[in-house]
PDB file of C-alpha atoms in Angstrom:
ATOM      1  CA  UNK A  28      16.402 -16.966 -43.615  1.00 92.00           C
ATOM      2  CA  UNK A  29      14.524 -16.397 -46.849  1.00 95.00           C
ATOM      3  CA  UNK A  30      12.046 -18.780 -48.463  1.00 96.00           C
ATOM      4  CA  UNK A  31      11.298 -18.496 -52.172  1.00 96.00           C
ATOM      5  CA  UNK A  32       8.359 -20.660 -53.302  1.00 96.00           C
ATOM      6  CA  UNK A  33       7.723 -20.549 -57.050  1.00 94.00           C
ATOM      7  CA  UNK A  34       4.491 -22.575 -57.266  1.00 91.00           C
ATOM      8  CA  UNK A  35       1.567 -20.095 -56.885  1.00 89.00           C
ATOM      9  CA  UNK A  36      -0.729 -22.923 -55.778  1.00 91.00           C
ATOM     10  CA  UNK A  37       1.233 -23.389 -52.554  1.00 93.00           C
ATOM     11  CA  UNK A  38      -0.566 -21.385 -49.884  1.00 88.00           C
ATOM     12  CA  UNK A  39       0.874 -19.280 -47.105  1.00 92.00           C
ATOM     13  CA  UNK A  40       0.122 -22.099 -44.673  1.00 95.00           C
ATOM     14  CA  UNK A  41       3.125 -24.084 -45.902  1.00 96.00           C
ATOM     15  CA  UNK A  42       5.487 -21.151 -45.415  1.00 95.00           C
ATOM     16  CA  UNK A  43       3.990 -20.451 -41.980  1.00 96.00           C
ATOM     17  CA  UNK A  44       4.595 -24.099 -41.049  1.00 97.00           C
ATOM     18  CA  UNK A  45       8.236 -23.697 -42.044  1.00 97.00           C
ATOM     19  CA  UNK A  46       8.464 -20.471 -40.031  1.00 97.00           C
ATOM     20  CA  UNK A  47       7.035 -22.180 -36.956  1.00 98.00           C
ATOM     21  CA  UNK A  48       9.529 -25.022 -37.389  1.00 98.00           C
ATOM     22  CA  UNK A  49      12.470 -22.625 -37.612  1.00 97.00           C
ATOM     23  CA  UNK A  50      11.340 -20.770 -34.482  1.00 97.00           C
ATOM     24  CA  UNK A  51      11.120 -24.113 -32.687  1.00 98.00           C
ATOM     25  CA  UNK A  52      14.656 -24.964 -33.792  1.00 98.00           C
ATOM     26  CA  UNK A  53      15.903 -21.599 -32.543  1.00 97.00           C
ATOM     27  CA  UNK A  54      14.176 -22.058 -29.193  1.00 98.00           C
ATOM     28  CA  UNK A  55      15.723 -25.512 -28.827  1.00 98.00           C
ATOM     29  CA  UNK A  56      19.251 -25.035 -30.163  1.00 98.00           C
ATOM     30  CA  UNK A  57      20.226 -21.370 -29.890  1.00 97.00           C
ATOM     31  CA  UNK A  58      23.431 -20.950 -27.905  1.00 96.00           C
ATOM     32  CA  UNK A  59      22.513 -17.269 -27.493  1.00 96.00           C
ATOM     33  CA  UNK A  60      19.446 -18.109 -25.402  1.00 97.00           C
ATOM     34  CA  UNK A  61      19.915 -19.178 -21.794  1.00 96.00           C
ATOM     35  CA  UNK A  62      16.509 -20.871 -21.850  1.00 97.00           C
ATOM     36  CA  UNK A  63      17.160 -23.078 -24.898  1.00 98.00           C
ATOM     37  CA  UNK A  64      17.412 -26.817 -24.350  1.00 98.00           C
ATOM     38  CA  UNK A  65      20.969 -26.937 -25.706  1.00 98.00           C
ATOM     39  CA  UNK A  66      22.119 -24.130 -23.357  1.00 98.00           C
ATOM     40  CA  UNK A  67      20.479 -25.763 -20.348  1.00 98.00           C
ATOM     41  CA  UNK A  68      22.000 -29.129 -21.294  1.00 98.00           C
ATOM     42  CA  UNK A  69      25.413 -27.466 -21.562  1.00 97.00           C
ATOM     43  CA  UNK A  70      24.901 -25.815 -18.166  1.00 97.00           C
ATOM     44  CA  UNK A  71      23.920 -29.146 -16.632  1.00 97.00           C
ATOM     45  CA  UNK A  72      20.519 -27.920 -15.443  1.00 98.00           C
ATOM     46  CA  UNK A  73      18.710 -30.594 -17.495  1.00 98.00           C
ATOM     47  CA  UNK A  74      19.638 -34.031 -18.835  1.00 98.00           C
ATOM     48  CA  UNK A  75      19.439 -35.281 -22.409  1.00 97.00           C
ATOM     49  CA  UNK A  76      16.297 -37.196 -21.454  1.00 97.00           C
ATOM     50  CA  UNK A  77      14.685 -33.879 -20.470  1.00 98.00           C
ATOM     51  CA  UNK A  78      15.359 -32.354 -23.899  1.00 98.00           C
ATOM     52  CA  UNK A  79      13.142 -32.533 -26.987  1.00 98.00           C
ATOM     53  CA  UNK A  80      13.817 -35.647 -29.085  1.00 97.00           C
ATOM     54  CA  UNK A  81      15.425 -33.487 -31.771  1.00 98.00           C
ATOM     55  CA  UNK A  82      18.393 -32.769 -29.473  1.00 98.00           C
ATOM     56  CA  UNK A  83      19.396 -36.448 -29.371  1.00 98.00           C
ATOM     57  CA  UNK A  84      18.922 -36.655 -33.158  1.00 97.00           C
ATOM     58  CA  UNK A  85      21.223 -33.700 -33.752  1.00 98.00           C
ATOM     59  CA  UNK A  86      23.859 -34.880 -31.267  1.00 97.00           C
ATOM     60  CA  UNK A  87      23.893 -38.284 -32.973  1.00 97.00           C
ATOM     61  CA  UNK A  88      24.437 -36.470 -36.280  1.00 97.00           C
ATOM     62  CA  UNK A  89      27.323 -34.579 -34.697  1.00 96.00           C
ATOM     63  CA  UNK A  90      28.941 -37.842 -33.590  1.00 96.00           C
ATOM     64  CA  UNK A  91      28.594 -39.220 -37.108  1.00 96.00           C
ATOM     65  CA  UNK A  92      30.138 -36.095 -38.634  1.00 96.00           C
ATOM     66  CA  UNK A  93      33.015 -36.068 -36.160  1.00 95.00           C
ATOM     67  CA  UNK A  94      33.939 -39.565 -37.322  1.00 96.00           C
ATOM     68  CA  UNK A  95      33.515 -38.751 -41.010  1.00 95.00           C
ATOM     69  CA  UNK A  96      35.717 -35.647 -40.753  1.00 95.00           C
ATOM     70  CA  UNK A  97      38.495 -37.185 -38.648  1.00 94.00           C
ATOM     71  CA  UNK A  98      37.551 -34.980 -35.734  1.00 92.00           C
ATOM     72  CA  UNK A  99      37.566 -31.688 -37.637  1.00 93.00           C
ATOM     73  CA  UNK A 100      33.844 -31.271 -37.071  1.00 92.00           C
ATOM     74  CA  UNK A 101      33.584 -30.670 -33.333  1.00 89.00           C
ATOM     75  CA  UNK A 102      30.366 -30.299 -31.342  1.00 91.00           C
ATOM     76  CA  UNK A 103      32.203 -28.284 -28.693  1.00 87.00           C
ATOM     77  CA  UNK A 104      33.353 -24.687 -29.070  1.00 79.00           C
ATOM     78  CA  UNK A 105      35.344 -22.917 -26.363  1.00 77.00           C
ATOM     79  CA  UNK A 106      34.550 -25.839 -24.033  1.00 87.00           C
ATOM     80  CA  UNK A 107      30.806 -25.412 -24.534  1.00 93.00           C
ATOM     81  CA  UNK A 108      28.304 -27.653 -26.289  1.00 96.00           C
ATOM     82  CA  UNK A 109      27.576 -26.032 -29.651  1.00 95.00           C
ATOM     83  CA  UNK A 110      26.022 -28.103 -32.464  1.00 96.00           C
ATOM     84  CA  UNK A 111      25.365 -24.984 -34.574  1.00 92.00           C
ATOM     85  CA  UNK A 112      27.585 -26.318 -37.361  1.00 91.00           C
ATOM     86  CA  UNK A 113      25.004 -28.987 -38.165  1.00 95.00           C
ATOM     87  CA  UNK A 114      21.758 -27.480 -36.846  1.00 97.00           C
ATOM     88  CA  UNK A 115      21.339 -24.913 -39.615  1.00 96.00           C
ATOM     89  CA  UNK A 116      21.704 -27.356 -42.489  1.00 97.00           C
ATOM     90  CA  UNK A 117      19.599 -29.980 -40.734  1.00 98.00           C
ATOM     91  CA  UNK A 118      16.836 -27.457 -39.985  1.00 98.00           C
ATOM     92  CA  UNK A 119      16.734 -26.354 -43.634  1.00 98.00           C
ATOM     93  CA  UNK A 120      16.529 -29.961 -44.841  1.00 98.00           C
ATOM     94  CA  UNK A 121      13.541 -30.475 -42.539  1.00 98.00           C
ATOM     95  CA  UNK A 122      12.002 -27.218 -43.812  1.00 98.00           C
ATOM     96  CA  UNK A 123      12.431 -28.508 -47.354  1.00 98.00           C
ATOM     97  CA  UNK A 124      10.556 -31.677 -46.363  1.00 98.00           C
ATOM     98  CA  UNK A 125       7.694 -29.568 -44.961  1.00 98.00           C
ATOM     99  CA  UNK A 126       7.365 -27.645 -48.236  1.00 98.00           C
ATOM    100  CA  UNK A 127       7.536 -30.811 -50.325  1.00 97.00           C
ATOM    101  CA  UNK A 128       4.846 -32.447 -48.169  1.00 97.00           C
ATOM    102  CA  UNK A 129       2.660 -29.415 -48.885  1.00 97.00           C
ATOM    103  CA  UNK A 130       3.080 -30.013 -52.618  1.00 96.00           C
ATOM    104  CA  UNK A 131       5.906 -27.576 -53.412  1.00 96.00           C
ATOM    105  CA  UNK A 132       8.395 -28.896 -55.938  1.00 94.00           C
ATOM    106  CA  UNK A 133      10.119 -25.625 -56.837  1.00 96.00           C
ATOM    107  CA  UNK A 134      11.533 -23.570 -53.986  1.00 97.00           C
ATOM    108  CA  UNK A 135      14.744 -22.171 -52.555  1.00 97.00           C
ATOM    109  CA  UNK A 136      15.668 -21.705 -48.898  1.00 97.00           C
ATOM    110  CA  UNK A 137      18.538 -19.360 -48.078  1.00 97.00           C
ATOM    111  CA  UNK A 138      19.915 -19.701 -44.558  1.00 95.00           C
ATOM    112  CA  UNK A 139      22.557 -17.046 -44.118  1.00 91.00           C
ATOM    113  CA  UNK A 140      24.139 -17.802 -47.479  1.00 91.00           C
ATOM    114  CA  UNK A 141      23.833 -21.594 -47.265  1.00 95.00           C
ATOM    115  CA  UNK A 142      21.210 -22.589 -49.799  1.00 96.00           C
ATOM    116  CA  UNK A 143      18.953 -25.497 -50.656  1.00 97.00           C
ATOM    117  CA  UNK A 144      17.434 -25.474 -54.144  1.00 96.00           C
ATOM    118  CA  UNK A 145      14.430 -27.677 -54.955  1.00 96.00           C
ATOM    119  CA  UNK A 146      13.186 -28.186 -58.488  1.00 95.00           C
ATOM    120  CA  UNK A 147      13.673 -25.278 -60.854  1.00 93.00           C
ATOM    121  CA  UNK A 148      13.520 -21.490 -60.740  1.00 94.00           C
ATOM    122  CA  UNK A 149      10.839 -21.504 -63.428  1.00 88.00           C
ATOM    123  CA  UNK A 150      10.273 -22.534 -67.046  1.00 85.00           C
ATOM    124  CA  UNK A 151      12.630 -25.481 -66.561  1.00 79.00           C
ATOM    125  CA  UNK A 152      15.460 -23.071 -65.742  1.00 91.00           C
ATOM    126  CA  UNK A 153      17.917 -24.181 -63.042  1.00 91.00           C
ATOM    127  CA  UNK A 154      18.472 -22.133 -59.939  1.00 93.00           C
ATOM    128  CA  UNK A 155      21.689 -20.095 -60.073  1.00 90.00           C
ATOM    129  CA  UNK A 156      23.655 -19.342 -56.912  1.00 90.00           C
ATOM    130  CA  UNK A 157      26.745 -17.168 -56.718  1.00 89.00           C
ATOM    131  CA  UNK A 158      29.715 -17.987 -54.492  1.00 90.00           C
ATOM    132  CA  UNK A 159      31.100 -14.766 -53.009  1.00 88.00           C
ATOM    133  CA  UNK A 160      34.745 -13.858 -53.619  1.00 90.00           C
ATOM    134  CA  UNK A 161      36.108 -13.997 -50.048  1.00 90.00           C
ATOM    135  CA  UNK A 162      38.453 -11.098 -50.831  1.00 89.00           C
ATOM    136  CA  UNK A 163      35.854  -8.843 -52.441  1.00 88.00           C
ATOM    137  CA  UNK A 164      32.197  -9.222 -51.474  1.00 86.00           C
ATOM    138  CA  UNK A 165      31.131  -7.224 -54.539  1.00 88.00           C
ATOM    139  CA  UNK A 166      32.356 -10.012 -56.833  1.00 89.00           C
ATOM    140  CA  UNK A 167      31.615 -13.690 -57.391  1.00 88.00           C
ATOM    141  CA  UNK A 168      34.234 -16.418 -57.284  1.00 88.00           C
ATOM    142  CA  UNK A 169      31.925 -18.950 -58.955  1.00 89.00           C
ATOM    143  CA  UNK A 170      28.343 -19.547 -60.015  1.00 89.00           C
ATOM    144  CA  UNK A 171      26.559 -22.811 -59.284  1.00 90.00           C
ATOM    145  CA  UNK A 172      23.488 -23.757 -61.299  1.00 89.00           C
ATOM    146  CA  UNK A 173      21.340 -26.819 -60.843  1.00 89.00           C
ATOM    147  CA  UNK A 174      18.211 -28.493 -59.525  1.00 90.00           C
ATOM    148  CA  UNK A 175      17.667 -30.219 -56.179  1.00 93.00           C
ATOM    149  CA  UNK A 176      21.010 -29.131 -54.785  1.00 94.00           C
ATOM    150  CA  UNK A 177      22.451 -27.798 -51.552  1.00 96.00           C
ATOM    151  CA  UNK A 178      25.273 -25.239 -51.598  1.00 95.00           C
ATOM    152  CA  UNK A 179      27.187 -24.358 -48.422  1.00 96.00           C
ATOM    153  CA  UNK A 180      30.177 -22.053 -47.989  1.00 94.00           C
ATOM    154  CA  UNK A 181      32.351 -21.564 -44.948  1.00 91.00           C
ATOM    155  CA  UNK A 182      34.871 -18.740 -45.096  1.00 86.00           C
ATOM    156  CA  UNK A 183      36.148 -15.382 -43.945  1.00 79.00           C
ATOM    157  CA  UNK A 184      34.028 -13.068 -46.129  1.00 63.00           C
ATOM    158  CA  UNK A 185      31.242 -12.557 -43.581  1.00 64.00           C
ATOM    159  CA  UNK A 186      32.698 -13.305 -40.137  1.00 63.00           C
ATOM    160  CA  UNK A 187      36.463 -13.159 -40.515  1.00 60.00           C
ATOM    161  CA  UNK A 188      38.622 -15.836 -38.879  1.00 59.00           C
ATOM    162  CA  UNK A 189      35.902 -17.644 -36.941  1.00 67.00           C
ATOM    163  CA  UNK A 190      36.658 -21.334 -37.598  1.00 73.00           C
ATOM    164  CA  UNK A 191      39.052 -23.059 -35.210  1.00 77.00           C
ATOM    165  CA  UNK A 192      41.051 -26.238 -35.821  1.00 75.00           C
ATOM    166  CA  UNK A 193      39.727 -28.450 -32.994  1.00 77.00           C
ATOM    167  CA  UNK A 194      43.059 -30.270 -32.786  1.00 74.00           C
ATOM    168  CA  UNK A 195      45.221 -27.172 -32.284  1.00 79.00           C
ATOM    169  CA  UNK A 196      42.539 -24.776 -30.938  1.00 72.00           C
ATOM    170  CA  UNK A 197      43.942 -22.127 -33.301  1.00 75.00           C
ATOM    171  CA  UNK A 198      42.024 -20.056 -35.857  1.00 76.00           C
ATOM    172  CA  UNK A 199      42.511 -21.385 -39.378  1.00 76.00           C
ATOM    173  CA  UNK A 200      44.336 -18.913 -41.639  1.00 85.00           C
ATOM    174  CA  UNK A 201      45.371 -21.021 -44.641  1.00 88.00           C
ATOM    175  CA  UNK A 202      42.023 -20.965 -46.452  1.00 93.00           C
ATOM    176  CA  UNK A 203      39.695 -18.122 -47.388  1.00 93.00           C
ATOM    177  CA  UNK A 204      36.623 -20.227 -48.203  1.00 93.00           C
ATOM    178  CA  UNK A 205      35.362 -23.755 -48.809  1.00 95.00           C
ATOM    179  CA  UNK A 206      32.185 -24.390 -50.803  1.00 95.00           C
ATOM    180  CA  UNK A 207      30.591 -27.839 -50.790  1.00 96.00           C
ATOM    181  CA  UNK A 208      27.748 -28.927 -53.061  1.00 95.00           C
ATOM    182  CA  UNK A 209      25.557 -31.997 -52.631  1.00 95.00           C
ATOM    183  CA  UNK A 210      22.016 -33.221 -52.287  1.00 93.00           C
ATOM    184  CA  UNK A 211      21.456 -32.229 -48.644  1.00 97.00           C
ATOM    185  CA  UNK A 212      22.462 -29.154 -46.672  1.00 97.00           C
ATOM    186  CA  UNK A 213      23.074 -31.051 -43.419  1.00 97.00           C
ATOM    187  CA  UNK A 214      26.230 -32.679 -44.728  1.00 97.00           C
ATOM    188  CA  UNK A 215      27.247 -29.980 -47.218  1.00 97.00           C
ATOM    189  CA  UNK A 216      27.320 -27.324 -44.466  1.00 95.00           C
ATOM    190  CA  UNK A 217      29.182 -29.525 -41.980  1.00 95.00           C
ATOM    191  CA  UNK A 218      31.694 -30.637 -44.618  1.00 97.00           C
ATOM    192  CA  UNK A 219      32.366 -27.020 -45.630  1.00 95.00           C
ATOM    193  CA  UNK A 220      33.062 -26.095 -42.004  1.00 92.00           C
ATOM    194  CA  UNK A 221      35.265 -29.145 -41.452  1.00 94.00           C
ATOM    195  CA  UNK A 222      37.068 -28.502 -44.731  1.00 95.00           C
ATOM    196  CA  UNK A 223      37.897 -24.964 -43.686  1.00 94.00           C
ATOM    197  CA  UNK A 224      39.170 -26.228 -40.327  1.00 92.00           C
ATOM    198  CA  UNK A 225      41.524 -28.653 -42.092  1.00 93.00           C
ATOM    199  CA  UNK A 226      43.477 -25.888 -43.770  1.00 92.00           C
ATOM    200  CA  UNK A 227      45.881 -27.012 -46.502  1.00 91.00           C
ATOM    201  CA  UNK A 228      44.909 -30.657 -45.972  1.00 92.00           C
ATOM    202  CA  UNK A 229      41.333 -29.880 -46.988  1.00 95.00           C
ATOM    203  CA  UNK A 230      41.532 -30.725 -50.734  1.00 96.00           C
ATOM    204  CA  UNK A 231      42.923 -34.199 -50.068  1.00 96.00           C
ATOM    205  CA  UNK A 232      39.980 -35.012 -47.794  1.00 96.00           C
ATOM    206  CA  UNK A 233      37.314 -33.258 -49.892  1.00 97.00           C
ATOM    207  CA  UNK A 234      38.411 -35.294 -52.909  1.00 95.00           C
ATOM    208  CA  UNK A 235      37.417 -38.501 -51.084  1.00 95.00           C
ATOM    209  CA  UNK A 236      33.783 -37.501 -50.529  1.00 96.00           C
ATOM    210  CA  UNK A 237      31.176 -39.456 -52.477  1.00 94.00           C
ATOM    211  CA  UNK A 238      28.220 -37.481 -53.833  1.00 94.00           C
ATOM    212  CA  UNK A 239      29.692 -34.066 -53.055  1.00 96.00           C
ATOM    213  CA  UNK A 240      31.755 -31.539 -55.022  1.00 95.00           C
ATOM    214  CA  UNK A 241      33.922 -28.781 -53.568  1.00 96.00           C
ATOM    215  CA  UNK A 242      35.572 -25.468 -54.437  1.00 95.00           C
ATOM    216  CA  UNK A 243      38.361 -24.076 -52.253  1.00 94.00           C
ATOM    217  CA  UNK A 244      39.912 -20.600 -52.226  1.00 93.00           C
ATOM    218  CA  UNK A 245      43.244 -20.346 -50.422  1.00 93.00           C
ATOM    219  CA  UNK A 246      44.434 -17.364 -48.404  1.00 92.00           C
ATOM    220  CA  UNK A 247      46.918 -16.473 -51.143  1.00 92.00           C
ATOM    221  CA  UNK A 248      44.121 -16.132 -53.714  1.00 90.00           C
ATOM    222  CA  UNK A 249      44.732 -19.414 -55.538  1.00 91.00           C
ATOM    223  CA  UNK A 250      41.901 -21.921 -55.888  1.00 91.00           C
ATOM    224  CA  UNK A 251      41.209 -25.640 -56.244  1.00 92.00           C
ATOM    225  CA  UNK A 252      38.150 -27.708 -57.024  1.00 93.00           C
ATOM    226  CA  UNK A 253      37.153 -31.351 -57.244  1.00 94.00           C
ATOM    227  CA  UNK A 254      37.198 -32.864 -60.705  1.00 89.00           C
ATOM    228  CA  UNK A 255      33.417 -32.799 -61.064  1.00 85.00           C
ATOM    229  CA  UNK A 256      33.016 -29.145 -60.127  1.00 86.00           C
ATOM    230  CA  UNK A 257      33.802 -27.803 -63.617  1.00 50.00           C
ATOM    231  CA  UNK A 258      31.125 -29.494 -65.691  1.00 36.00           C
ATOM    232  CA  UNK A 259      27.781 -31.204 -65.547  1.00 35.00           C
ATOM    233  CA  UNK A 260      28.080 -34.207 -63.250  1.00 33.00           C
ATOM    234  CA  UNK A 261      25.829 -36.543 -61.323  1.00 32.00           C
ATOM    235  CA  UNK A 262      25.429 -35.782 -57.627  1.00 35.00           C
ATOM    236  CA  UNK A 263      23.364 -38.646 -56.223  1.00 33.00           C
ATOM    237  CA  UNK A 264      21.479 -38.707 -59.509  1.00 31.00           C
ATOM    238  CA  UNK A 265      20.902 -34.965 -59.639  1.00 37.00           C
ATOM    239  CA  UNK A 266      22.287 -32.394 -62.039  1.00 39.00           C
ATOM    240  CA  UNK A 267      25.108 -30.020 -61.160  1.00 42.00           C
ATOM    241  CA  UNK A 268      26.616 -27.367 -63.403  1.00 39.00           C
ATOM    242  CA  UNK A 269      29.329 -24.982 -62.307  1.00 41.00           C
ATOM    243  CA  UNK A 270      30.806 -22.093 -64.269  1.00 41.00           C
ATOM    244  CA  UNK A 271      33.570 -19.894 -62.919  1.00 38.00           C
ATOM    245  CA  UNK A 272      32.694 -16.210 -62.872  1.00 36.00           C
ATOM    246  CA  UNK A 273      35.047 -13.910 -64.749  1.00 34.00           C
ATOM    247  CA  UNK A 274      37.888 -12.751 -62.600  1.00 34.00           C
ATOM    248  CA  UNK A 275      40.817 -14.110 -60.650  1.00 35.00           C
ATOM    249  CA  UNK A 276      39.365 -17.620 -60.437  1.00 33.00           C
ATOM    250  CA  UNK A 277      38.904 -18.031 -64.190  1.00 29.00           C
TER     251      UNK A 277
END
């Protein structure tokens, strides 16, 4: 994770508060730690009532997202409880709230390539975020510019074929990446993951989302985007501008 705060009046205390929050999230939800609450809940050594309140909040979010995505967002992975697909975006949204409460209006939080942009990058200039070409990590497939936006991408560029269709239990091979843009990272990240899991059916579903825009790259190199992804549009009252980078997606 990286935190970029542009207001010089915001002290280190705000960033330290965010850091402490993120460490707490890791200690609670990491599936790589046997002592985390989510691992112990999965193992059956504790009950939901024994967990921090945030666990119930996140699991409720997972239930909501499962319904919204027709089951393509799944809280279980390989028969184990794994809410990671929503935890990262949710944790960043809470981190954003911590910074805003401290008086920061212009900051960016990058969580492994999923990004939340608050305010501007400086001098009324929008933040600009590149979307990696899933076939060539040295190139960009698109550039997103805007204020108060979340940008999440799920694809094969970083981790290969890692998303599984929960209905077939098979790795999804039809899509190379799905990028979703909206006002919060919780939903944008989960929708990108669910969209990738849907394969070829993804555009039909992504086109029904209210307040979110999407950009899809297929395994054959072709691409698709929602109607609002090409020009300045309103995303829950916030500005969004997208310009394709030069290259195959032009």
